[in-house]
Amino acid sequence: MDQQLLITSDAAKSNSLKFDASFAPYLRFLRDKMERSHDIRAKFYRYILGKFERYPALTENISDLSILEDHQDLVQLVRMSLMPLAANSDDFLMALTFIDSHTIFYSTDRFKKLLIDVEGDFDANEERLSNLRFFIKLILERCYGIKDLTCSKMIRKVYNNEHHSIRHHSINIDSRFVDVHKPVELPQMKQEWIDMIKMDDENFLQHLKDFPADKFRLEGFCVLHVEDVSEEAALKQLQHAVLNIYSKPIEETLANMQVSVGELLGDSRIQIGVTPFFKVNGEVIHDYSFVKKSLSISATKNASETAINVRDIYRKFSENPHPYVFSKVDAELISQKPYLSDLFLNNIKSFMAYPIKSRDGLIGVFEVGCVEEGVVTHTIIEDLEQVFPIVKDVIYFMRKSFDDGINTLIKNKFTSLQPSVEWRFNEIAWQHIVHNPKGGDDVEVENIVFPQVYPLYGAVDIRNSSVERNVAFRKDYQSQLAATRSLLKETAKGISLPLLERLQFNCDELITSTVDILNADDELRVNDFFREEVGSFLKYVAARHPSYKKDIASYISKTEETAGEFFANRRAYEQSLQMINKGIINYFESEVQKLQEVYPFYFEKYRSDGVEYNIYMGQSIEPRHSFDLLYLKNLRLWQLSSMAYVARMNYDMLHLMPLALQTTQLILVHTHTIDISFRKDERRFDVEGSYNIRYEIIKKRIDKVRIKDTLERLTQPGYIAIVYSNIGEADEYIEHIKYLQSKFVLNDVFDLLELEDLQGVRGLKAIRVGVNFGADNA
């Protein structure tokens, strides 16, 4: 009888889960169908029941499964009753299995070929845990009515070693013929049982020990339906790799992409290369440090003289913008095309270079290679159609990172000016040169002032960012301290050293002190303990007691900031924060660029735990074009709608973030003009005059302002808060709100609020309006 791992007996015993192989639930199902049917099907059901009744050993719990060898006719009847009559067993992926014995007592030929007879590997432990989760979910559903936990699909990843392929199969477990028998007195439900379903494997097994598995008994058999989802899984993995491109090194993203493309093409030996065409002043540049992953372009300065470089590839694709495919890369080909010599050196035997184009023209090249001839041919181009747009996104990211690096260097080393105000600096610089032709430093440069401009201020803040950061640090510290304590106790078994006891005492003391909120002193103490005390001790132990080297190496590997377990929560926080800020900044920069075309204005942004911005608009900034209040009104409408867009963007990415951080949106209304001047010492604009300074004070103090006579913060996720001093200032925004409500950008939640008095500021009011997360309008 075919053997297939569904859930191991050892797993069942270790977790006290009781499974009985039985056809009883299935037979009860047939009797019920027979009583309800009044056509030819009733006769068929009666026939099957009659056949089973002739063999009582098959109607009860089956202890010896070998009995089925003598009753294959009954197994075929079960199969016929469950498989559609018109189904072709050659194409149908189905199997019947008892849940305890991991014995498949029937499978279609195609199921057997793809999942049983395949000469490959799969993660048995992962599959075991998936099944454990499924049966716990089944108990929670049948006995406690927890409906939303049921999810019977599992993805099995099979490596075919013979064909070097990786396939993903979605396994749907039909549990209709499984009965869950519960005790007379049902154990009281605990939230931990629901939570553990979503935990990682280690924590799931840890909490499973507390689940009263011995109180329940499962009886029957399962029907397995399988679907090949390899293409879908590979593309999903590829999209996930690119989605995390902002939080991971580009080399890691490209490595993950290579695995996904190999799975999509069905060959794990597939290698890829992604090379953008970077430009400086319109010219393609070549530098070895920019070659992150390529098959044909050498990334070292020791490349042969015949090796191709980025400029060569750009020129070839410009002359002939079509894919280059070489299904056989051998010495003869290299002699004809010596620029492919690096392929030969890298043991690439079949190869394709595909040009990636956009509206900007040729932006990069995508390479696919394999160590075997004939694997990469023209036919794979069609298979990669869905990959090319994703590669384009990666190239755009790499190009933008390159441009950002240059721009950052310029901003750090030189004065960065926006076009809207650059004209004034040019004018002052020209006047300074005219009046100081000798270029002496003793002549003061005229102060740059823009009078009577309208200010707009907005802030997108990460709600409770400091709390979330504190929690992330505390969890990581607790994890590392617990691991440190275990390691110290282990070393104490074989090392007699008084210092060990003091280290354990210090460790226990720090564990206690980091249970609650951390302060700066706590962080300093913990970091000093790890760096100075633990680090020095482990070096001593590793040098003098080689038997502990493995444990110490494992511990040290977890201290790596980029991938180590002891930084997991901090990475989740930072990655989520970066995702939000990156999305907001990209959106604002794109929007501001379009708005500048309507009427120029000065825009500056600040990035911390969120993004805040200042906008200044007025005739003095753009003297060449007549200023009209219509431009200001348009900008204020955009300000409100853009905050709604940011709130929805945050809502949409919540499920993509490692840590679900939420944003709050705040706008400050100031209807009077102010004067701004450029501070040469700080290289930024600031307000002029005592009255205008009040505006700056309000900006700095309203981020955490509360509603008057309450402890409730004004800013809340899912809302836009608009702060003003008198109702006249709010009239225009109220008009915009009504309009955006009619467009379903904002919902009907609308509150007029009074705010608590702040230091030096009184009488502030606010509007709080809800964002419609179901709207498609921006």
mmCIF file of C-alpha atoms in Angstrom, residues 33 41 44 69 248 268 334-335 367 406 415 454 461 467 487 498 500 555 598 698 705 723 751 761:
data_model
loop_
_atom_site.group_PDB
_atom_site.id
_atom_site.type_symbol
_atom_site.label_atom_id
_atom_site.label_comp_id
_atom_site.label_asym_id
_atom_site.label_seq_id
_atom_site.Cartn_x
_atom_site.Cartn_y
_atom_site.Cartn_z
ATOM 1 C CA LYS A 33 -27.700 10.846 1.585
ATOM 2 C CA ARG A 41 -28.442 7.517 -6.406
ATOM 3 C CA PHE A 44 -26.093 3.259 -5.429
ATOM 4 C CA GLU A 69 -5.490 -5.323 0.586
ATOM 5 C CA LYS A 248 16.846 44.465 2.331
ATOM 6 C CA SER A 268 16.784 25.094 -9.901
ATOM 7 C CA ILE A 334 33.439 32.125 -27.623
ATOM 8 C CA SER A 335 35.958 32.123 -30.463
ATOM 9 C CA GLU A 367 20.082 37.838 -18.147
ATOM 10 C CA ILE A 406 24.503 61.295 -6.111
ATOM 11 C CA THR A 415 23.770 73.882 -1.108
ATOM 12 C CA TYR A 454 1.086 81.886 2.397
ATOM 13 C CA ASP A 461 3.107 60.853 12.065
ATOM 14 C CA VAL A 467 6.101 52.992 22.186
ATOM 15 C CA LEU A 487 24.264 29.631 27.521
ATOM 16 C CA PRO A 498 33.429 32.559 40.010
ATOM 17 C CA LEU A 500 30.129 32.922 35.820
ATOM 18 C CA TYR A 555 24.662 32.400 19.816
ATOM 19 C CA VAL A 598 0.369 74.908 -12.035
ATOM 20 C CA ILE A 698 2.013 76.189 17.141
ATOM 21 C CA VAL A 705 -2.378 68.043 21.519
ATOM 22 C CA VAL A 723 -6.114 72.775 13.429
ATOM 23 C CA ASP A 751 -16.307 66.738 14.432
ATOM 24 C CA VAL A 761 -0.909 79.137 22.771
#
